[in-house]
PDB file of C-alpha atoms in Angstrom:
ATOM      1  CA  MET A   1      78.980  79.508  27.516  1.00  0.00           C
ATOM      2  CA  ARG A   2      81.161  78.644  30.436  1.00  0.00           C
ATOM      3  CA  LYS A   3      84.821  78.044  29.450  1.00  0.00           C
ATOM      4  CA  ASN A   4      86.784  78.857  32.906  1.00  0.00           C
ATOM      5  CA  PHE A   5      87.479  76.216  35.436  1.00  0.00           C
ATOM      6  CA  ILE A   6      88.368  76.915  39.018  1.00  0.00           C
ATOM      7  CA  ASN A   7      89.974  73.802  41.089  1.00  0.00           C
ATOM      8  CA  VAL A   8      89.083  73.803  44.754  1.00  0.00           C
ATOM      9  CA  ARG A   9      90.294  71.413  47.376  1.00  0.00           C
ATOM     10  CA  LEU A  10      88.189  70.512  50.260  1.00  0.00           C
ATOM     11  CA  ASN A  11      88.509  68.099  53.091  1.00  0.00           C
ATOM     12  CA  ASP A  12      85.870  65.624  53.657  1.00  0.00           C
ATOM     13  CA  ASP A  13      83.750  67.723  56.154  1.00  0.00           C
ATOM     14  CA  GLU A  14      83.633  70.692  53.771  1.00  0.00           C
ATOM     15  CA  LEU A  15      82.584  68.772  50.705  1.00  0.00           C
ATOM     16  CA  ASN A  16      79.974  66.855  53.154  1.00  0.00           C
ATOM     17  CA  THR A  17      78.603  70.455  54.248  1.00  0.00           C
ATOM     18  CA  ILE A  18      78.338  71.503  50.923  1.00  0.00           C
ATOM     19  CA  ASP A  19      76.647  68.502  49.751  1.00  0.00           C
ATOM     20  CA  ARG A  20      74.182  68.646  52.654  1.00  0.00           C
ATOM     21  CA  TYR A  21      73.204  72.412  51.752  1.00  0.00           C
ATOM     22  CA  ARG A  22      73.050  71.747  47.934  1.00  0.00           C
ATOM     23  CA  MET A  23      70.921  68.659  48.343  1.00  0.00           C
ATOM     24  CA  GLU A  24      68.291  70.780  49.797  1.00  0.00           C
ATOM     25  CA  THR A  25      68.128  72.918  46.557  1.00  0.00           C
ATOM     26  CA  ASN A  26      68.442  69.977  44.024  1.00  0.00           C
ATOM     27  CA  LEU A  27      71.444  71.883  42.382  1.00  0.00           C
ATOM     28  CA  SER A  28      74.652  70.183  41.296  1.00  0.00           C
ATOM     29  CA  ARG A  29      77.820  70.888  43.238  1.00  0.00           C
ATOM     30  CA  SER A  30      79.140  73.268  40.474  1.00  0.00           C
ATOM     31  CA  ALA A  31      75.643  75.158  40.289  1.00  0.00           C
ATOM     32  CA  TYR A  32      75.469  75.517  43.945  1.00  0.00           C
ATOM     33  CA  MET A  33      79.148  76.579  44.312  1.00  0.00           C
ATOM     34  CA  ARG A  34      78.768  79.224  41.462  1.00  0.00           C
ATOM     35  CA  GLU A  35      75.598  80.584  42.693  1.00  0.00           C
ATOM     36  CA  THR A  36      76.897  80.885  46.159  1.00  0.00           C
ATOM     37  CA  ALA A  37      80.146  82.492  45.046  1.00  0.00           C
ATOM     38  CA  ILE A  38      78.605  85.116  43.093  1.00  0.00           C
ATOM     39  CA  GLY A  39      76.296  86.373  45.754  1.00  0.00           C
ATOM     40  CA  ASN A  40      73.247  84.472  44.965  1.00  0.00           C
ATOM     41  CA  PRO A  41      72.827  81.613  47.287  1.00  0.00           C
ATOM     42  CA  PRO A  42      70.037  79.371  46.371  1.00  0.00           C
ATOM     43  CA  ARG A  43      66.983  79.423  48.884  1.00  0.00           C
ATOM     44  CA  VAL A  44      66.703  76.492  50.957  1.00  0.00           C
ATOM     45  CA  ILE A  45      63.035  75.680  51.246  1.00  0.00           C
ATOM     46  CA  PRO A  46      62.512  73.375  54.234  1.00  0.00           C
ATOM     47  CA  SER A  47      60.473  70.232  53.361  1.00  0.00           C
ATOM     48  CA  ILE A  48      57.649  71.030  55.356  1.00  0.00           C
ATOM     49  CA  ASN A  49      57.150  74.361  53.444  1.00  0.00           C
ATOM     50  CA  ARG A  50      57.221  72.392  50.279  1.00  0.00           C
ATOM     51  CA  ASP A  51      54.602  70.185  51.373  1.00  0.00           C
ATOM     52  CA  GLN A  52      52.530  72.882  52.734  1.00  0.00           C
ATOM     53  CA  TRP A  53      52.958  74.617  49.189  1.00  0.00           C
ATOM     54  CA  ILE A  54      51.485  71.734  47.560  1.00  0.00           C
ATOM     55  CA  GLU A  55      48.586  71.555  49.952  1.00  0.00           C
ATOM     56  CA  LEU A  56      48.116  75.480  49.478  1.00  0.00           C
ATOM     57  CA  SER A  57      48.139  74.977  45.747  1.00  0.00           C
ATOM     58  CA  ARG A  58      45.259  72.479  45.912  1.00  0.00           C
ATOM     59  CA  LEU A  59      43.133  74.962  48.204  1.00  0.00           C
ATOM     60  CA  ALA A  60      44.115  77.971  45.842  1.00  0.00           C
ATOM     61  CA  SER A  61      42.863  75.586  42.657  1.00  0.00           C
ATOM     62  CA  ASN A  62      39.582  74.826  44.689  1.00  0.00           C
ATOM     63  CA  ILE A  63      38.978  78.453  45.619  1.00  0.00           C
ATOM     64  CA  ASN A  64      39.485  79.433  41.989  1.00  0.00           C
ATOM     65  CA  GLN A  65      37.029  76.973  40.922  1.00  0.00           C
ATOM     66  CA  LEU A  66      34.503  78.554  43.283  1.00  0.00           C
ATOM     67  CA  ALA A  67      35.311  81.867  42.105  1.00  0.00           C
ATOM     68  CA  TYR A  68      34.530  80.943  38.580  1.00  0.00           C
ATOM     69  CA  GLU A  69      31.455  79.102  39.267  1.00  0.00           C
ATOM     70  CA  ALA A  70      30.243  82.188  41.583  1.00  0.00           C
ATOM     71  CA  HIS A  71      30.967  84.666  38.521  1.00  0.00           C
ATOM     72  CA  LEU A  72      28.944  82.854  36.132  1.00  0.00           C
ATOM     73  CA  GLY A  73      26.322  82.667  38.640  1.00  0.00           C
ATOM     74  CA  ARG A  74      26.386  78.684  38.360  1.00  0.00           C
ATOM     75  CA  PHE A  75      26.289  76.547  41.462  1.00  0.00           C
ATOM     76  CA  HIS A  76      25.675  72.906  40.751  1.00  0.00           C
ATOM     77  CA  SER A  77      25.817  69.625  43.070  1.00  0.00           C
ATOM     78  CA  GLU A  78      29.462  69.493  43.037  1.00  0.00           C
ATOM     79  CA  THR A  79      29.955  72.785  44.342  1.00  0.00           C
ATOM     80  CA  GLU A  80      29.262  71.859  47.976  1.00  0.00           C
ATOM     81  CA  GLY A  81      31.465  69.005  47.757  1.00  0.00           C
ATOM     82  CA  VAL A  82      34.329  71.331  46.471  1.00  0.00           C
ATOM     83  CA  ILE A  83      33.611  73.824  49.431  1.00  0.00           C
ATOM     84  CA  LYS A  84      33.787  70.910  51.908  1.00  0.00           C
ATOM     85  CA  ASP A  85      36.965  69.547  50.306  1.00  0.00           C
ATOM     86  CA  THR A  86      38.472  73.139  50.472  1.00  0.00           C
ATOM     87  CA  LEU A  87      37.566  73.468  54.289  1.00  0.00           C
ATOM     88  CA  GLN A  88      38.959  70.209  55.091  1.00  0.00           C
ATOM     89  CA  ILE A  89      42.375  70.969  53.248  1.00  0.00           C
ATOM     90  CA  LEU A  90      42.356  74.387  55.160  1.00  0.00           C
ATOM     91  CA  ARG A  91      41.880  72.587  58.399  1.00  0.00           C
ATOM     92  CA  ASP A  92      44.700  70.000  57.514  1.00  0.00           C
ATOM     93  CA  VAL A  93      47.019  72.889  56.602  1.00  0.00           C
ATOM     94  CA  ARG A  94      46.441  74.703  59.890  1.00  0.00           C
ATOM     95  CA  ASN A  95      46.958  71.437  61.873  1.00  0.00           C
ATOM     96  CA  LEU A  96      50.401  70.581  60.038  1.00  0.00           C
ATOM     97  CA  LEU A  97      51.645  74.246  60.651  1.00  0.00           C
ATOM     98  CA  VAL A  98      50.804  74.007  64.253  1.00  0.00           C
ATOM     99  CA  GLY A  99      51.958  70.488  64.661  1.00  0.00           C
ATOM    100  CA  GLY A 100      48.708  68.947  65.169  1.00  0.00           C
TER     101      GLY A 100
END
């Protein structure tokens, strides 16, 4: 339980800087300042990396489905489509990473 309170005065520039950094972490001002002050600054994940994480998660899911089917020795008409979708996602992620 947090019962202690620290009052900190900031000028507008300082507050704007803190807000800019903390908005990238989705933390409240208090949580951001607390984590930073105790030596655990939150990771700031650039939006491009978040977008790529989503794409890579889709790719990993598709690969997992293929591995599961292969393990069971079952391939059906949908498998070819999953392979093509997976390859396209991989191409799209590669293009995004190189700015294409």
